[in-house]
PDB file of C-alpha atoms in Angstrom:
ATOM      1  CA  MET Y 422      41.907  57.217 -13.270  1.00 64.00           C
ATOM      2  CA  PRO Y 423      43.771  57.004 -10.796  1.00 72.00           C
ATOM      3  CA  ASP Y 424      45.864  54.288  -9.092  1.00 88.00           C
ATOM      4  CA  PHE Y 425      44.151  52.528  -6.098  1.00 85.00           C
ATOM      5  CA  LEU Y 426      45.622  50.012  -3.537  1.00 87.00           C
ATOM      6  CA  LYS Y 427      43.775  46.654  -3.158  1.00 85.00           C
ATOM      7  CA  ASP Y 428      45.493  43.919  -0.066  1.00 84.00           C
ATOM      8  CA  GLN Y 429      48.814  45.990  -0.011  1.00 87.00           C
ATOM      9  CA  LYS Y 430      49.257  46.193  -3.843  1.00 88.00           C
ATOM     10  CA  ARG Y 431      49.075  48.692  -5.939  1.00 91.00           C
ATOM     11  CA  TYR Y 432      47.751  49.092  -9.527  1.00 90.00           C
ATOM     12  CA  TYR Y 433      47.233  51.525 -12.817  1.00 92.00           C
ATOM     13  CA  THR Y 434      44.786  50.618 -14.100  1.00 91.00           C
ATOM     14  CA  PRO Y 435      41.363  48.546 -13.924  1.00 90.00           C
ATOM     15  CA  VAL Y 436      43.410  45.595 -16.439  1.00 92.00           C
ATOM     16  CA  GLU Y 437      45.653  45.139 -14.680  1.00 93.00           C
ATOM     17  CA  TYR Y 438      42.516  44.622 -11.439  1.00 92.00           C
ATOM     18  CA  VAL Y 439      41.140  41.449 -13.329  1.00 94.00           C
ATOM     19  CA  LEU Y 440      44.064  40.218 -15.478  1.00 94.00           C
ATOM     20  CA  ASP Y 441      45.254  39.834 -11.660  1.00 93.00           C
ATOM     21  CA  LYS Y 442      42.340  38.146 -10.896  1.00 95.00           C
ATOM     22  CA  ILE Y 443      41.528  36.333 -13.113  1.00 96.00           C
ATOM     23  CA  GLY Y 444      44.941  36.135 -15.641  1.00 95.00           C
ATOM     24  CA  GLY Y 445      48.264  34.090 -15.337  1.00 91.00           C
ATOM     25  CA  LEU Y 446      48.255  30.859 -16.989  1.00 94.00           C
ATOM     26  CA  TYR Y 447      45.526  28.300 -15.137  1.00 96.00           C
ATOM     27  CA  LYS Y 448      42.557  30.967 -13.477  1.00 97.00           C
ATOM     28  CA  MET Y 449      40.995  31.198 -17.218  1.00 97.00           C
ATOM     29  CA  PRO Y 450      41.567  27.458 -18.391  1.00 97.00           C
ATOM     30  CA  LEU Y 451      40.034  26.468 -14.696  1.00 98.00           C
ATOM     31  CA  LEU Y 452      37.270  28.969 -14.821  1.00 98.00           C
ATOM     32  CA  TRP Y 453      36.244  27.769 -18.442  1.00 97.00           C
ATOM     33  CA  ARG Y 454      36.046  24.547 -17.473  1.00 97.00           C
ATOM     34  CA  LEU Y 455      33.947  24.936 -14.506  1.00 98.00           C
ATOM     35  CA  LYS Y 456      31.847  27.251 -16.209  1.00 97.00           C
ATOM     36  CA  ASP Y 457      29.367  23.590 -17.449  1.00 96.00           C
ATOM     37  CA  LYS Y 458      29.934  21.849 -14.182  1.00 97.00           C
ATOM     38  CA  SER Y 459      30.984  20.844 -10.588  1.00 98.00           C
ATOM     39  CA  TRP Y 460      35.013  19.080 -10.868  1.00 98.00           C
ATOM     40  CA  ARG Y 461      36.904  17.592  -8.384  1.00 96.00           C
ATOM     41  CA  TYR Y 462      39.892  17.990  -7.851  1.00 95.00           C
ATOM     42  CA  SER Y 463      41.605  14.967  -9.602  1.00 93.00           C
ATOM     43  CA  GLU Y 464      38.703  15.635 -12.642  1.00 96.00           C
ATOM     44  CA  LEU Y 465      40.199  19.471 -13.007  1.00 97.00           C
ATOM     45  CA  LYS Y 466      43.941  17.948 -12.748  1.00 95.00           C
ATOM     46  CA  THR Y 467      43.884  15.505 -15.020  1.00 95.00           C
ATOM     47  CA  SER Y 468      42.242  17.590 -17.517  1.00 96.00           C
ATOM     48  CA  LEU Y 469      45.441  20.536 -16.928  1.00 94.00           C
ATOM     49  CA  GLN Y 470      47.986  17.863 -17.475  1.00 86.00           C
ATOM     50  CA  ARG Y 471      50.672  20.916 -17.659  1.00 90.00           C
ATOM     51  CA  THR Y 472      50.316  21.476 -14.403  1.00 93.00           C
ATOM     52  CA  SER Y 473      51.525  20.619 -10.925  1.00 95.00           C
ATOM     53  CA  ASP Y 474      49.312  20.102  -8.039  1.00 94.00           C
ATOM     54  CA  ARG Y 475      51.361  22.208  -5.909  1.00 96.00           C
ATOM     55  CA  MET Y 476      50.513  24.643  -8.746  1.00 97.00           C
ATOM     56  CA  LEU Y 477      46.779  23.847  -9.463  1.00 97.00           C
ATOM     57  CA  SER Y 478      46.682  24.045  -4.994  1.00 96.00           C
ATOM     58  CA  LYS Y 479      47.605  27.443  -5.457  1.00 97.00           C
ATOM     59  CA  THR Y 480      45.744  28.608  -8.306  1.00 97.00           C
ATOM     60  CA  LEU Y 481      42.288  27.297  -6.829  1.00 98.00           C
ATOM     61  CA  LYS Y 482      42.831  27.908  -3.931  1.00 97.00           C
ATOM     62  CA  GLU Y 483      43.545  32.339  -5.131  1.00 97.00           C
ATOM     63  CA  LEU Y 484      40.024  31.935  -6.993  1.00 98.00           C
ATOM     64  CA  VAL Y 485      37.804  30.985  -3.755  1.00 98.00           C
ATOM     65  CA  ALA Y 486      39.152  34.172  -1.992  1.00 97.00           C
ATOM     66  CA  ASP Y 487      38.379  36.485  -4.751  1.00 97.00           C
ATOM     67  CA  GLY Y 488      34.406  34.865  -5.067  1.00 98.00           C
ATOM     68  CA  PHE Y 489      35.732  33.725  -8.532  1.00 98.00           C
ATOM     69  CA  VAL Y 490      35.462  29.517  -7.601  1.00 98.00           C
ATOM     70  CA  LYS Y 491      33.451  28.102  -4.614  1.00 98.00           C
ATOM     71  CA  LYS Y 492      34.837  24.756  -3.107  1.00 98.00           C
ATOM     72  CA  GLN Y 493      32.171  22.689  -1.531  1.00 97.00           C
ATOM     73  CA  VAL Y 494      33.608  19.796   0.703  1.00 95.00           C
ATOM     74  CA  PHE Y 495      31.468  16.953   1.442  1.00 92.00           C
ATOM     75  CA  ALA Y 496      31.935  14.896   4.764  1.00 90.00           C
ATOM     76  CA  GLU Y 497      32.291  11.600   3.249  1.00 89.00           C
ATOM     77  CA  VAL Y 498      35.173   8.359   2.685  1.00 89.00           C
ATOM     78  CA  PRO Y 499      36.979   9.534   1.312  1.00 88.00           C
ATOM     79  CA  VAL Y 500      36.465  12.530   1.509  1.00 88.00           C
ATOM     80  CA  ARG Y 501      35.035  14.587  -1.219  1.00 90.00           C
ATOM     81  CA  THR Y 502      36.266  18.768  -2.457  1.00 94.00           C
ATOM     82  CA  GLU Y 503      34.176  20.001  -5.372  1.00 97.00           C
ATOM     83  CA  TYR Y 504      35.077  23.274  -7.311  1.00 98.00           C
ATOM     84  CA  SER Y 505      32.449  25.422  -8.698  1.00 98.00           C
ATOM     85  CA  ILE Y 506      31.860  27.974 -10.558  1.00 98.00           C
ATOM     86  CA  THR Y 507      30.129  31.217  -8.478  1.00 98.00           C
ATOM     87  CA  GLU Y 508      27.843  34.284  -9.846  1.00 98.00           C
ATOM     88  CA  ARG Y 509      31.648  36.756 -10.229  1.00 98.00           C
ATOM     89  CA  GLY Y 510      33.464  33.638 -11.822  1.00 98.00           C
ATOM     90  CA  LEU Y 511      30.452  33.529 -14.686  1.00 98.00           C
ATOM     91  CA  GLY Y 512      30.777  37.290 -14.661  1.00 97.00           C
ATOM     92  CA  SER Y 513      34.727  36.461 -15.925  1.00 97.00           C
ATOM     93  CA  ILE Y 514      33.736  33.950 -19.021  1.00 98.00           C
ATOM     94  CA  ALA Y 515      31.932  36.817 -21.719  1.00 97.00           C
ATOM     95  CA  ILE Y 516      35.786  38.234 -20.921  1.00 96.00           C
ATOM     96  CA  ILE Y 517      37.160  34.927 -21.275  1.00 97.00           C
ATOM     97  CA  THR Y 518      35.214  33.743 -24.763  1.00 97.00           C
ATOM     98  CA  THR Y 519      35.779  37.253 -26.023  1.00 97.00           C
ATOM     99  CA  LEU Y 520      40.176  36.632 -25.735  1.00 95.00           C
ATOM    100  CA  ARG Y 521      39.233  32.674 -26.976  1.00 94.00           C
ATOM    101  CA  ASP Y 522      37.940  33.809 -29.853  1.00 96.00           C
ATOM    102  CA  TYR Y 523      40.537  36.131 -30.607  1.00 96.00           C
ATOM    103  CA  GLY Y 524      43.583  33.456 -29.716  1.00 94.00           C
ATOM    104  CA  PHE Y 525      42.117  31.050 -32.282  1.00 93.00           C
ATOM    105  CA  GLN Y 526      42.256  33.687 -34.623  1.00 95.00           C
ATOM    106  CA  LEU Y 527      44.710  35.089 -34.353  1.00 96.00           C
ATOM    107  CA  MET Y 528      46.515  31.140 -34.395  1.00 94.00           C
ATOM    108  CA  GLU Y 529      44.758  31.242 -38.013  1.00 94.00           C
ATOM    109  CA  GLU Y 530      45.719  34.543 -39.333  1.00 95.00           C
ATOM    110  CA  ASP Y 531      49.296  33.057 -38.538  1.00 95.00           C
ATOM    111  CA  GLY Y 532      48.445  29.400 -40.163  1.00 93.00           C
ATOM    112  CA  ILE Y 533      49.029  27.947 -36.243  1.00 93.00           C
ATOM    113  CA  ARG Y 534      46.153  25.192 -36.842  1.00 85.00           C
ATOM    114  CA  GLU Y 535      45.009  23.782 -33.340  1.00 74.00           C
ATOM    115  CA  GLY Y 536      47.050  21.054 -31.736  1.00 68.00           C
ATOM    116  CA  ASP Y 537      49.803  21.910 -33.949  1.00 61.00           C
ATOM    117  CA  GLY Y 538      53.012  22.257 -31.201  1.00 56.00           C
TER     118      GLY Y 538
END
């Protein structure tokens, strides 16, 4: 496949493109959490304790901009914001599941138990 440009960035393979969209430290964990229900920002922050507010906000903005996540703001006092997965985001869950399962397999092969660290 020839390389291509999207948003002034050059990609060389479809895999590179998809990893740019859902790869990184927090995008897949966020999509995984959102696959079953909507979450408020504070709930996501609590569940991803290793992330800073800046990184979580940036990652959510990217997922929203790329159409994987929907942000809904409710006009309440105080304002309530919820994030939910879109159809496009749901399309990534099969890939994330495969990577997750393979990760568990590799951990087992390497003698690593979940929670070791």
